[in-house]
Coordinates of C-alpha atoms in Angstrom, one line a residue:
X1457 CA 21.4 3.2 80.5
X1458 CA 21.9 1.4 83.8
X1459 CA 21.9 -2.1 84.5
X1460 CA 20.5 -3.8 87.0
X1461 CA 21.4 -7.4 88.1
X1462 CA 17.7 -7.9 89.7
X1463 CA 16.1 -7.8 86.1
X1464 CA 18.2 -10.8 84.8
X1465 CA 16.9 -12.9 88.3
X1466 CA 15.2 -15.9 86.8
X1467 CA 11.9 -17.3 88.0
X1468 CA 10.7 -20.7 90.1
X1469 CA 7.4 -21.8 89.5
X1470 CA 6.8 -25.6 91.4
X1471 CA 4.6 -27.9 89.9
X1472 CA 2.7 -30.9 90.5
X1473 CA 3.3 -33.5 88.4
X1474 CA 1.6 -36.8 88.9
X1475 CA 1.7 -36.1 92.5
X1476 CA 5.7 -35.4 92.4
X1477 CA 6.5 -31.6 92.9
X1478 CA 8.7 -30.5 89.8
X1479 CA 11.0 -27.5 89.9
X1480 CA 10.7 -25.1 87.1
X1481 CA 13.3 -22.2 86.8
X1482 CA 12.5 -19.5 83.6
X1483 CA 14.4 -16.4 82.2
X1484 CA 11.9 -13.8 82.5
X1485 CA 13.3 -12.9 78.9
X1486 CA 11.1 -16.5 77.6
X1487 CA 7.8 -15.3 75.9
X1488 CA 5.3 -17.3 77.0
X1489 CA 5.5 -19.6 73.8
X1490 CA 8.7 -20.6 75.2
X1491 CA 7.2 -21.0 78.8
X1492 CA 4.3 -23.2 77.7
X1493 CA 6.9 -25.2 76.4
X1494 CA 8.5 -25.8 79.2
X1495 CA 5.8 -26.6 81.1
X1496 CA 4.4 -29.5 78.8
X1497 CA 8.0 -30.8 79.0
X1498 CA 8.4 -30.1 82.7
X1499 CA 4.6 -32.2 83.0
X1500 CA 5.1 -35.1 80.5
X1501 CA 2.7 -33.3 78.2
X1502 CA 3.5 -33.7 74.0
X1503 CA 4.9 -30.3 72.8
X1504 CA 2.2 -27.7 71.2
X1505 CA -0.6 -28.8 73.2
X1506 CA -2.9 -26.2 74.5
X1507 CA -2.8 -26.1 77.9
X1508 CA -4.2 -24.0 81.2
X1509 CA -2.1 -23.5 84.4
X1510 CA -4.1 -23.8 88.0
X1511 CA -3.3 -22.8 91.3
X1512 CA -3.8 -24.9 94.6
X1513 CA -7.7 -23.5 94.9
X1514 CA -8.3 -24.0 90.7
X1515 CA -8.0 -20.9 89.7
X1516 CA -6.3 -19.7 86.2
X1517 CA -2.9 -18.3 86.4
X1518 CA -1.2 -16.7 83.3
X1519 CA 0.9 -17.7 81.2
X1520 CA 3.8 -15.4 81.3
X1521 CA 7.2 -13.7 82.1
X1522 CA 5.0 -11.6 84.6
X1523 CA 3.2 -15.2 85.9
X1524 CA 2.9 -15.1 89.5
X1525 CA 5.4 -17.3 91.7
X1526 CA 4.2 -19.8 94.3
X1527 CA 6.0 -22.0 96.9
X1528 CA 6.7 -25.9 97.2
X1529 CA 3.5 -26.0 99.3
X1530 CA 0.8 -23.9 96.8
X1531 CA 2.3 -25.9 93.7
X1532 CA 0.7 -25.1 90.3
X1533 CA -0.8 -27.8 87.8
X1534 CA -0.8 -27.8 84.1
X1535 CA -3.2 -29.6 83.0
X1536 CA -4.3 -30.3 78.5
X1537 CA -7.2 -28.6 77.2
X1538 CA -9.4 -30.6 75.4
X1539 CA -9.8 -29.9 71.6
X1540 CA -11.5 -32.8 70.2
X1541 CA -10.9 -34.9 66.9
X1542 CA -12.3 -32.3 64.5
X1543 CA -8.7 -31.0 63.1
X1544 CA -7.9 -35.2 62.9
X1545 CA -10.9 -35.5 60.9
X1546 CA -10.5 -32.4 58.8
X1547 CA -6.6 -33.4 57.9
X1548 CA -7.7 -37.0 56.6
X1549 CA -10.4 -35.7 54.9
X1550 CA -8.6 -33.0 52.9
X1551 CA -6.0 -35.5 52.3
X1552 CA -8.3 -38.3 50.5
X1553 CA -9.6 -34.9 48.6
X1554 CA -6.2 -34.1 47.2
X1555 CA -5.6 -37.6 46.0
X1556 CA -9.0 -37.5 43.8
X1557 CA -8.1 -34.1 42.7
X1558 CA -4.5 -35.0 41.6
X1559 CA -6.6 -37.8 39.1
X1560 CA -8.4 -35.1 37.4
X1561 CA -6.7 -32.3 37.6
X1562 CA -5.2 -32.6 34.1
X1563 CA -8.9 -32.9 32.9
X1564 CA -9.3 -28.9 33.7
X1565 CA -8.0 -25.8 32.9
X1566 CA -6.0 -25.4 36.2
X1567 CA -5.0 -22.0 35.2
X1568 CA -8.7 -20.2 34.9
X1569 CA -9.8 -22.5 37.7
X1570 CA -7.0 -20.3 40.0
X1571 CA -8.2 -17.4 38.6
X1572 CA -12.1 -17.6 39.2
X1573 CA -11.3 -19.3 43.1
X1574 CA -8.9 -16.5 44.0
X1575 CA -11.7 -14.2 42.6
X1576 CA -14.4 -15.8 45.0
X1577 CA -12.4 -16.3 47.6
X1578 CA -11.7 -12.5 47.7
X1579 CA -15.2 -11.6 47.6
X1580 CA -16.0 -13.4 50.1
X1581 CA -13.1 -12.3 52.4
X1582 CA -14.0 -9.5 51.5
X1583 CA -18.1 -9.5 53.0
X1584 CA -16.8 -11.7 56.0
X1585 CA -14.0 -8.7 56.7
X1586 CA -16.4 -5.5 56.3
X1587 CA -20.1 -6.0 56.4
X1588 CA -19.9 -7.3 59.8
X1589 CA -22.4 -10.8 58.7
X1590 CA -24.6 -12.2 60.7
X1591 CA -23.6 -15.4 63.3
X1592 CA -25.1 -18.0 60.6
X1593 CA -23.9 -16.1 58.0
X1594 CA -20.4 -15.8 58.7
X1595 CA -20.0 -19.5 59.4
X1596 CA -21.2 -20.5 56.2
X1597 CA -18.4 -18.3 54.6
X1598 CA -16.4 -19.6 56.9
X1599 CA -17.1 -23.3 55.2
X1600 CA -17.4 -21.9 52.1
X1601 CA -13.6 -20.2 52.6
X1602 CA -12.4 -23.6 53.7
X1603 CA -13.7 -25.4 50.6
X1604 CA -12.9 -23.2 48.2
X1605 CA -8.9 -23.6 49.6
X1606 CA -8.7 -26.9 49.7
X1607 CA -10.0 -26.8 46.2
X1608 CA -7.2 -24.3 45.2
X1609 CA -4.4 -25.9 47.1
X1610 CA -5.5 -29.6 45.2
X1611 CA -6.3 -27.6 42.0
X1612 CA -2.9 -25.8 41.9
X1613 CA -0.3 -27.8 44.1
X1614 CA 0.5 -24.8 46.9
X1615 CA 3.8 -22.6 46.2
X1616 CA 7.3 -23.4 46.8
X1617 CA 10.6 -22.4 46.6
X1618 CA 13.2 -23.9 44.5
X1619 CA 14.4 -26.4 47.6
X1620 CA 11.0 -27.8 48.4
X1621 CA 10.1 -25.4 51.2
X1622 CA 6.4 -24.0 51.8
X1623 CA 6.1 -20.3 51.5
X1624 CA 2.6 -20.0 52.1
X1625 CA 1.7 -19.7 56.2
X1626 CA 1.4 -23.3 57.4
X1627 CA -1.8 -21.2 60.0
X1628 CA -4.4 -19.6 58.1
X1629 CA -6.7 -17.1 59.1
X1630 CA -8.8 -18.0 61.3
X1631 CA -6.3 -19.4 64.0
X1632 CA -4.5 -15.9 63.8
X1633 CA -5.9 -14.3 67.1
X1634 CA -7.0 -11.4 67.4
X1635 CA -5.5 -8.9 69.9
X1636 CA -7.0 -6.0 70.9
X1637 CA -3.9 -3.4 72.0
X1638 CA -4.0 -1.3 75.3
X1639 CA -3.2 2.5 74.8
X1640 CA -0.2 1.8 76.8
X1641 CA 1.4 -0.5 74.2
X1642 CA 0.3 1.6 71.1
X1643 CA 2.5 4.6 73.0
X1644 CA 5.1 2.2 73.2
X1645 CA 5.2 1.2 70.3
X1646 CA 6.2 4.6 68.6
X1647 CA 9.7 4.7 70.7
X1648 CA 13.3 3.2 70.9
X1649 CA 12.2 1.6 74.7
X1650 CA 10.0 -0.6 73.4
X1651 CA 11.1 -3.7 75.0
X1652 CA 11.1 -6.6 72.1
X1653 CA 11.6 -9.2 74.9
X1654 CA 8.2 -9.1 76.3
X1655 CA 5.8 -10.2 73.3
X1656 CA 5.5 -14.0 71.4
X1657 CA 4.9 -14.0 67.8
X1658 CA 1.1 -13.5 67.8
X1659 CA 1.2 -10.2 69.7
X1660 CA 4.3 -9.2 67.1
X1661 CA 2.2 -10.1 64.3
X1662 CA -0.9 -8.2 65.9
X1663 CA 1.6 -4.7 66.7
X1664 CA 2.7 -5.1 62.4
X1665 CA -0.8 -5.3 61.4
X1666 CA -1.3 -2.6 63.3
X1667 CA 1.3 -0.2 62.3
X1668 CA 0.2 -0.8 58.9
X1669 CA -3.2 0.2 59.5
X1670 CA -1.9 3.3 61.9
X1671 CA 0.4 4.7 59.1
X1672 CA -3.0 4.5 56.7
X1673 CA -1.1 2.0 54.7
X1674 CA -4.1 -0.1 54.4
X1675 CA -6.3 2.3 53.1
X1676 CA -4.2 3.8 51.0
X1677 CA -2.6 0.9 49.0
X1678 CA -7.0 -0.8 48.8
X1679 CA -5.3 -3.5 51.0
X1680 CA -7.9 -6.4 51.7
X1681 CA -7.0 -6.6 55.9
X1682 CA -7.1 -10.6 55.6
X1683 CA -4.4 -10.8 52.9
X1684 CA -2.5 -8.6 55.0
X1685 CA -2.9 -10.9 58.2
X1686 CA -2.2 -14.0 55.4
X1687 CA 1.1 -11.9 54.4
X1688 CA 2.4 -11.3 57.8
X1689 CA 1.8 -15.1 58.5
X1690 CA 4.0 -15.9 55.7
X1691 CA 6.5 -13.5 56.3
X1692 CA 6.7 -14.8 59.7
X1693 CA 6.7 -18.5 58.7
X1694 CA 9.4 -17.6 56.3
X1695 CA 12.1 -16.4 59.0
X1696 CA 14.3 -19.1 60.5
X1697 CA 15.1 -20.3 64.1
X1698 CA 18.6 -18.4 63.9
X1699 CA 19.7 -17.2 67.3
X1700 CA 19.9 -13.4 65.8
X1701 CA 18.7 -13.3 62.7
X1702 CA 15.0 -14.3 63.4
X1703 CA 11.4 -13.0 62.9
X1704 CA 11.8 -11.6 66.5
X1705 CA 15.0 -9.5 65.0
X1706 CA 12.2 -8.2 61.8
X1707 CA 10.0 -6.9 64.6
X1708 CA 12.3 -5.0 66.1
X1709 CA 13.8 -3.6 63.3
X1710 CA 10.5 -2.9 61.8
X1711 CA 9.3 -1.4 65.2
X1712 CA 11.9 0.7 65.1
X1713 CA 11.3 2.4 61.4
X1714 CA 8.2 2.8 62.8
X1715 CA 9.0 4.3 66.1
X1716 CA 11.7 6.7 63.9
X1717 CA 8.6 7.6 61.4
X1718 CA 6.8 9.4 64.2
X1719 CA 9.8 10.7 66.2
X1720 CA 10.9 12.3 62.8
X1721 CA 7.5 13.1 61.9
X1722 CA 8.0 11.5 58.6
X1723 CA 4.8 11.6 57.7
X1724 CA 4.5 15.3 57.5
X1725 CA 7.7 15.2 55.5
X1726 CA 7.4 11.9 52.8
X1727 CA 4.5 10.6 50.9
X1728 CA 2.7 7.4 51.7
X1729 CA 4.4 5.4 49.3
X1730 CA 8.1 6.2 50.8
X1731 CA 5.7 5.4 54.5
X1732 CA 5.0 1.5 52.4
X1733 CA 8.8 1.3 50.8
X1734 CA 10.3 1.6 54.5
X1735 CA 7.8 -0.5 56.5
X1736 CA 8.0 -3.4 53.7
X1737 CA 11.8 -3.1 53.3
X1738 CA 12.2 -3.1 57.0
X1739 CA 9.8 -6.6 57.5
X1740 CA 11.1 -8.1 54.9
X1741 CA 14.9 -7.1 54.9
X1742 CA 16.1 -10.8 56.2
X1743 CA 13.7 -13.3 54.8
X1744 CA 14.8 -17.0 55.1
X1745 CA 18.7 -15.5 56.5
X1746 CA 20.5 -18.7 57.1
X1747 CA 22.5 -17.8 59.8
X1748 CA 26.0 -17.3 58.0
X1749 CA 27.4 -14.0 56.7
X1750 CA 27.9 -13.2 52.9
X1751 CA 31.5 -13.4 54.0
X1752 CA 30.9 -17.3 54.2
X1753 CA 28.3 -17.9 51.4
X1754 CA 31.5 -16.4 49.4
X1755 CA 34.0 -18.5 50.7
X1756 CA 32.1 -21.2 50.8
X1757 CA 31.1 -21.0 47.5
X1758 CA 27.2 -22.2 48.4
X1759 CA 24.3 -22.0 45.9
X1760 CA 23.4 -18.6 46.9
X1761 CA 26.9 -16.5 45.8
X1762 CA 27.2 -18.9 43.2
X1763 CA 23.7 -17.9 42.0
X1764 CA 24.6 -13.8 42.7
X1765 CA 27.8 -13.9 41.7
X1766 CA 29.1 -13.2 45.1
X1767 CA 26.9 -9.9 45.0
X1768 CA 24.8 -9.7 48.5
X1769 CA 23.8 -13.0 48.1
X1770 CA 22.2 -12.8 51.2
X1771 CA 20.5 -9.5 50.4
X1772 CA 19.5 -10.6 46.4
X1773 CA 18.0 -13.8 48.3
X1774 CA 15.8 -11.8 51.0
X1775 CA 14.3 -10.0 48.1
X1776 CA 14.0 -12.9 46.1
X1777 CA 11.8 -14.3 49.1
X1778 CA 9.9 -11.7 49.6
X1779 CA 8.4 -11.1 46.6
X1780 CA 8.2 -15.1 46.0
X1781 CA 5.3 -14.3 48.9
X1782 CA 3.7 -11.4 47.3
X1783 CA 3.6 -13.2 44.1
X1784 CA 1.0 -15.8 45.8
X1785 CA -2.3 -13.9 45.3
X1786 CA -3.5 -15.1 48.6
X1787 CA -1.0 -13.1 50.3
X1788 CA -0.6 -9.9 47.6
X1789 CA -1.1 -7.0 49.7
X1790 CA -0.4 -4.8 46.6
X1791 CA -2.9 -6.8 44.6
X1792 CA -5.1 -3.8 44.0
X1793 CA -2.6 -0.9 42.6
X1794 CA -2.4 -0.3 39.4
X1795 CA 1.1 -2.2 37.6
X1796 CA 3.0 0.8 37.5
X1797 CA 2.8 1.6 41.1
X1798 CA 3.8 -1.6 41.8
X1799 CA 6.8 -1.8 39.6
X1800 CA 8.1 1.5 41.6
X1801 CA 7.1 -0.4 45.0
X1802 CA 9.0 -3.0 44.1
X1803 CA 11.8 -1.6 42.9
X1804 CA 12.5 0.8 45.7
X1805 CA 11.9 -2.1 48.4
X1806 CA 14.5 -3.9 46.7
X1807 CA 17.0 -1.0 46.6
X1808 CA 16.4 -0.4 50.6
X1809 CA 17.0 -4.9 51.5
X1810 CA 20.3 -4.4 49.0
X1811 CA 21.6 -1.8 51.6
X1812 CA 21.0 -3.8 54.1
X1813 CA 24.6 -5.4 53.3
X1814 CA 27.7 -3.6 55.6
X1815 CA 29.8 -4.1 52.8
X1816 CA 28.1 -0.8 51.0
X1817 CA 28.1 0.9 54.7
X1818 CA 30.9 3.8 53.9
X1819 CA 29.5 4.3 49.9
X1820 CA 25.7 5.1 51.5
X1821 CA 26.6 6.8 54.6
X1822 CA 29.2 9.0 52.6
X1823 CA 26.3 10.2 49.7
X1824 CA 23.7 10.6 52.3
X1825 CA 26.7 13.4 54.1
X1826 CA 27.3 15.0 50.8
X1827 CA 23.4 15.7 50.7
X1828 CA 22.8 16.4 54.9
X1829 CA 23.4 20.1 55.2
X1830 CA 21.4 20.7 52.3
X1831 CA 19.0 18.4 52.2
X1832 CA 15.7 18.8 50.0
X1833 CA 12.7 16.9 50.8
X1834 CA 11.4 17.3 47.2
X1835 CA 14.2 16.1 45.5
X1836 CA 14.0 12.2 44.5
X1837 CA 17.8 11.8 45.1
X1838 CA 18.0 13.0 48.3
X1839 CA 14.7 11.2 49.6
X1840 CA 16.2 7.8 48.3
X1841 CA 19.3 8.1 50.1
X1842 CA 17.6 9.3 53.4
X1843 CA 15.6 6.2 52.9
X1844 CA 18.9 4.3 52.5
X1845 CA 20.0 5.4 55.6
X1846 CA 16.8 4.8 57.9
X1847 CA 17.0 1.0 56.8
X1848 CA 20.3 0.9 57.8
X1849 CA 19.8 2.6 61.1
X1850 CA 16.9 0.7 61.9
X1851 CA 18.5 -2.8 60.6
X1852 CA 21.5 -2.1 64.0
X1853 CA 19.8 -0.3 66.3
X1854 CA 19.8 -2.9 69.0
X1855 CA 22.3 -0.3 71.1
X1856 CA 19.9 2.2 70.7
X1857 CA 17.6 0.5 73.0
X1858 CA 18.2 0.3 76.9
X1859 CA 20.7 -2.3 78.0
X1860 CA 18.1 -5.1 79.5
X1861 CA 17.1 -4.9 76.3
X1862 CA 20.0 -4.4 74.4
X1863 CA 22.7 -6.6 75.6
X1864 CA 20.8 -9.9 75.4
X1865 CA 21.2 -9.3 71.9
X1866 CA 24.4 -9.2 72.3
X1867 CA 24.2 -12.4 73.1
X1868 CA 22.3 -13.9 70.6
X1869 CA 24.5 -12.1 67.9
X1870 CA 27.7 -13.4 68.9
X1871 CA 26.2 -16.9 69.3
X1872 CA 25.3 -16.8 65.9
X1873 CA 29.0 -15.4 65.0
X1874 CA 30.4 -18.2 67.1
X1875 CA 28.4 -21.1 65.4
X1876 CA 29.7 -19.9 62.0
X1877 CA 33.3 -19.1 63.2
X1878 CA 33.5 -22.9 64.1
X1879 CA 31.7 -24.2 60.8
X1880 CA 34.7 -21.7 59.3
X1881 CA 37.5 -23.3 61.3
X1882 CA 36.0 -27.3 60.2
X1883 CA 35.9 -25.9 56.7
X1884 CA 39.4 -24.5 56.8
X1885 CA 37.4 -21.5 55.6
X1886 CA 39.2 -18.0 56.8
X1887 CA 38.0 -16.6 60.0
X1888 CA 37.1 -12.8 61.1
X1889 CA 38.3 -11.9 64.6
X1890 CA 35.4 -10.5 65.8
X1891 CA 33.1 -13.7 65.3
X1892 CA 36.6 -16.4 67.1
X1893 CA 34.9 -17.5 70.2
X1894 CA 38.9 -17.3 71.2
X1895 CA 39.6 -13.7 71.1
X1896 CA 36.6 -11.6 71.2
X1897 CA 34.4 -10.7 74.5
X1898 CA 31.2 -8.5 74.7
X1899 CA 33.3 -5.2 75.0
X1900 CA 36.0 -5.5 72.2
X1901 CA 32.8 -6.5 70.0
X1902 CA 30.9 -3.6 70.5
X1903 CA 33.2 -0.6 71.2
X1904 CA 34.8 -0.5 67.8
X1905 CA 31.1 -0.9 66.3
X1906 CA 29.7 1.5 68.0
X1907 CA 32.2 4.3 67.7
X1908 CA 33.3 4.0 64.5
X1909 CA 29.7 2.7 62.3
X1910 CA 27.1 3.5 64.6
X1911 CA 27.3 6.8 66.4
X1912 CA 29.0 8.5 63.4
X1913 CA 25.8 7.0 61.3
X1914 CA 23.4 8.4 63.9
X1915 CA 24.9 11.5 64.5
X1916 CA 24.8 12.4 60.8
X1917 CA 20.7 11.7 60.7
X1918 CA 20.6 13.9 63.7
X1919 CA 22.0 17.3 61.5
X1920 CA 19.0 16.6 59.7
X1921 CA 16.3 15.4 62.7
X1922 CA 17.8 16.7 66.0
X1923 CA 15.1 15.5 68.2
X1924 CA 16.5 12.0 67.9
X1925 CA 19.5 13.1 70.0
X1926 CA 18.4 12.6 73.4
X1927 CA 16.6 9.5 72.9
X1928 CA 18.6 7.8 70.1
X1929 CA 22.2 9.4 69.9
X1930 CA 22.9 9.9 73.6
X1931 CA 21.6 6.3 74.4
X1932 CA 24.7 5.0 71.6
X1933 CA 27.1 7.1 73.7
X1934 CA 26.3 5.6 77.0
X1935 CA 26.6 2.1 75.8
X1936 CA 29.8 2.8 74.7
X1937 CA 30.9 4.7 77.8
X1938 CA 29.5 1.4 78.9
X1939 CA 31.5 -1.2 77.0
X1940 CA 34.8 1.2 77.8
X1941 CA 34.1 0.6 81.7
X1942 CA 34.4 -3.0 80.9
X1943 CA 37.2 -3.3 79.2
X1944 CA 39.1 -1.3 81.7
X1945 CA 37.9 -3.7 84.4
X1946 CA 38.5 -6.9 82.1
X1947 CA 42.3 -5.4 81.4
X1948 CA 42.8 -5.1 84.6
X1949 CA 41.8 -8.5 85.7
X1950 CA 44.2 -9.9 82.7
X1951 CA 47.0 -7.6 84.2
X1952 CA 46.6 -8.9 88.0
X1953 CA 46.9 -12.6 86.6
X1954 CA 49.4 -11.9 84.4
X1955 CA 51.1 -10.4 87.1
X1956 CA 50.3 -13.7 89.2
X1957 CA 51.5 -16.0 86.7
X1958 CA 55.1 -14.4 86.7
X1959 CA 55.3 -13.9 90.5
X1960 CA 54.5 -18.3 90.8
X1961 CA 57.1 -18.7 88.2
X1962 CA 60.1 -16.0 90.0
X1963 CA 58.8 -18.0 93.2
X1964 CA 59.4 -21.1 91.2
X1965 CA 62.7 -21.0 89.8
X1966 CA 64.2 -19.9 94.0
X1967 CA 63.2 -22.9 94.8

């Protein structure tokens, strides 16, 4: 786990703007969300507009950490794309809609009415998704679709949470593009390397849905493929902009159960169901996080412990919002099990978000040991706790991962602990060491974590799969061979101007 300092080199693209060159300087750690971004507010362009990026001669360039770079004399141009008035015309029109249903809706039975559209609306998905229509065809299911949810959204008032927020995907369907992946990414995809860095949350949503149909999940559970593309879009809306926990941090936990499923050959060893309870758990294990610890929900005393009874508020709420999605039949991906299995889906997911919270870290890790050396894939007990454990290995296995991958993690986690540390000290709320911007650095934050919770953790799945050694356990022991190096060299430094400090002083008081 080297580092290199060439890979953290930013990039310089130069623009022209309005006939000015403009300087534009990226991280090549931006997806290329971020990058358009930047270059609408580098060119005067309103945010979210769709644009292209020219060269000097006209021609395209991507979009892209791997864009091409070009000199103050080849400058680049972004210029809009065109897209018309029809989404202007569509918003107002759906808007007068819902103010003549609102009149008449008590006139109906609003509760039959849902039924018999989510019914149709199925069906129809349902002959647009597998009996490949023809051209005409298809766009008169297409209007059809449309129609039918404006008329439920009017009919029935869209879904909520309690504080007003939209759970249902703010993008439908049809705006989800579709991405076809190379054979190089679908290798990737199955191991620990898997840079995370690299993909904007499209392609993310595009590598879920696909591990979902790889693993057979689809088939298995009867899911309809569009409710699980309307799932993943509300699973996706339904992570915040946190500077850790984000939907970026649920696709690489959830690409890393599913990297640990093949390397451990899981599915040779647990049923299909176990395969569903682990990818679910792991995709939906930190829905709607806010960004502060249970630690400060507690101490706080906010809504959420005050509503779990200082329990894993944060984890009780995640499961709370997960299955606030599922319950919206346009995004019920186990709408067609029977209630039993669902009841046993449920339950189980639950279990796996609940240990999600470090506070139960020693209690799980310390019944999984008891059960290691003699562990029985047919007993129920021992399965579950496995499945305990996996979460939970999955859920910090950022240091698993190579170092340009790993570290700028780092990052992001202690700028989240930083942000609440200072709400803390405002609040005259108690404050943890490791999250004071004052005392902790990158190595005193990670050696004690990774020596003490994470290699012991890892090393005790490894008496049970030994072929993650090499590429799991070995990478955990360089990082922290790493973060020792560090230290040394950051003691040192505090020595030498320590030593500095007193010698001006001495020289001082001569004088």
């Amino acid at each position: 786990m080297g580092t290199s300092s060439s890979s953290y080199a930013p990039k310089t693209v130069y623009l022209d703007v309005d006939g000015k060159m403009q300087k534009v300087i990226f991280s090549r750690y931006c997806s290329p969300c971020d990058i358009r971004e930047l270059l609408c507010s580098s060119s005067n362009i309103a945010r979210n507009t769709a644009i292209r990026l020219v060269d000097s001669e006209g021609a395209l360039v991507s979009i892209d950490p791997t864009m091409p770079t070009n000199t103050p004399n080849s400058q680049y141009k972004v210029m809009p794309q065109s897209t018309g008035q029809v989404g202007d015309k569509e918003d107002m029109f759906q808007n007068v809609l819902s103010q003549v249903a609102e009149q008449f809706s008590r006139a109906f039975r609003i509760n039959e009415l849902k039924t018999e559209v989510t019914n149709r609306l199925a069906m129809l998905e349902k002959r647009v998704e597998l009996e490949g229509l023809k051209m005409v065809e298809i766009e008169k299911c297409k209007n059809d679709l449309r129609k039918l949810r404006d008329e439920m959204t009017s009919k029935g008032g869209g879904s909520f949470t309690e504080d007003g927020k939209k759970l249902s995907p703010r993008r439908d369907v049809p705006n989800y593009p579709k991405y076809t992946l190379s054979q190089e990414t679908i290798e990737a995809l199955k191991k620990p390397t898997f840079d995370v860095w690299l993909w904007e949350h499209n392609e993310m949503l595009s590598c879920l849905e696909y591990m979902y149909h790889d693993l057979g999940l689809v088939k298995e559970f009867n899911m309809n493929p569009i409710t699980l593309k309307r799932w993943l879009l509300g699973i996706q809306e339904n992570y915040r902009n946190n500077p850790f926990h984000n939907f970026r941090h649920c696709f690489c936990v959830s690409q890393m159960m599913y990297g640990m499923i093949h390397l451990c050959n899981l599915q040779e060893r647990l049923s299909m169901t176990d395969m569903c309870i682990l990818m679910t758990a792991a995709v939906c294990h930190d829905l709607d996080h806010p960004g502060y610890n249970n630690t400060y929900q507690i101490n706080a005393h906010t809504e959420l412990a005050v509503r779990y009874n200082d329990i894993s508020p944060l984890e009780n709420h995640h499961c709370a919002v997960a299955f606030q999605i599922i319950s919206m039949p346009e995004c019920n991906i186990f709408a067609n099990i029977e209630t039993e299995a669902f009841k046993h889906l449920r339950q189980a997911i639950i279990t796996l978000i609940l240990a999600t919270d470090m506070a139960r870290h020693g209690e799980i890790l310390d019944s999984f040991k008891q059960n290691v050396d003699n562990f029985d894939f047919t007993n129920h007990k021992h399965v579950t706790c496995l499945k305990l454990v996996l979460i939970k290995c999955c859920d910090i296995s950022n240091e698993v991962r190579p170092t340009e991958v790993a570290e700028p993690w780092l990052d992001c986690l202690l700028e989240e602990y930083f942000m609440q540390s200072d709400r803390e000290k405002s609040e005259g709320l108690p404050v943890a060491p490791f999250m004071d911007r004052d005392k902790v650095t990158k190595p005193t934050a990670q050696i004690g974590f990774i020596k003490f919770v994470l290699i012991p953790m890892f090393e005790t799945v490894m008496k049970l799969f030994p072929q993650i050694e090499e590429i799991m356990v070995q990478p955990l022991r360089d990082s922290r061979d790493h973060y020792e190096e560090l230290k040394q060299i950051d003691d040192a430094m505090t020595e030498a101007q320590k030593k500095k400090t007193e010698s001006k002083s001495l020289g001082g008081k001569k004088k």
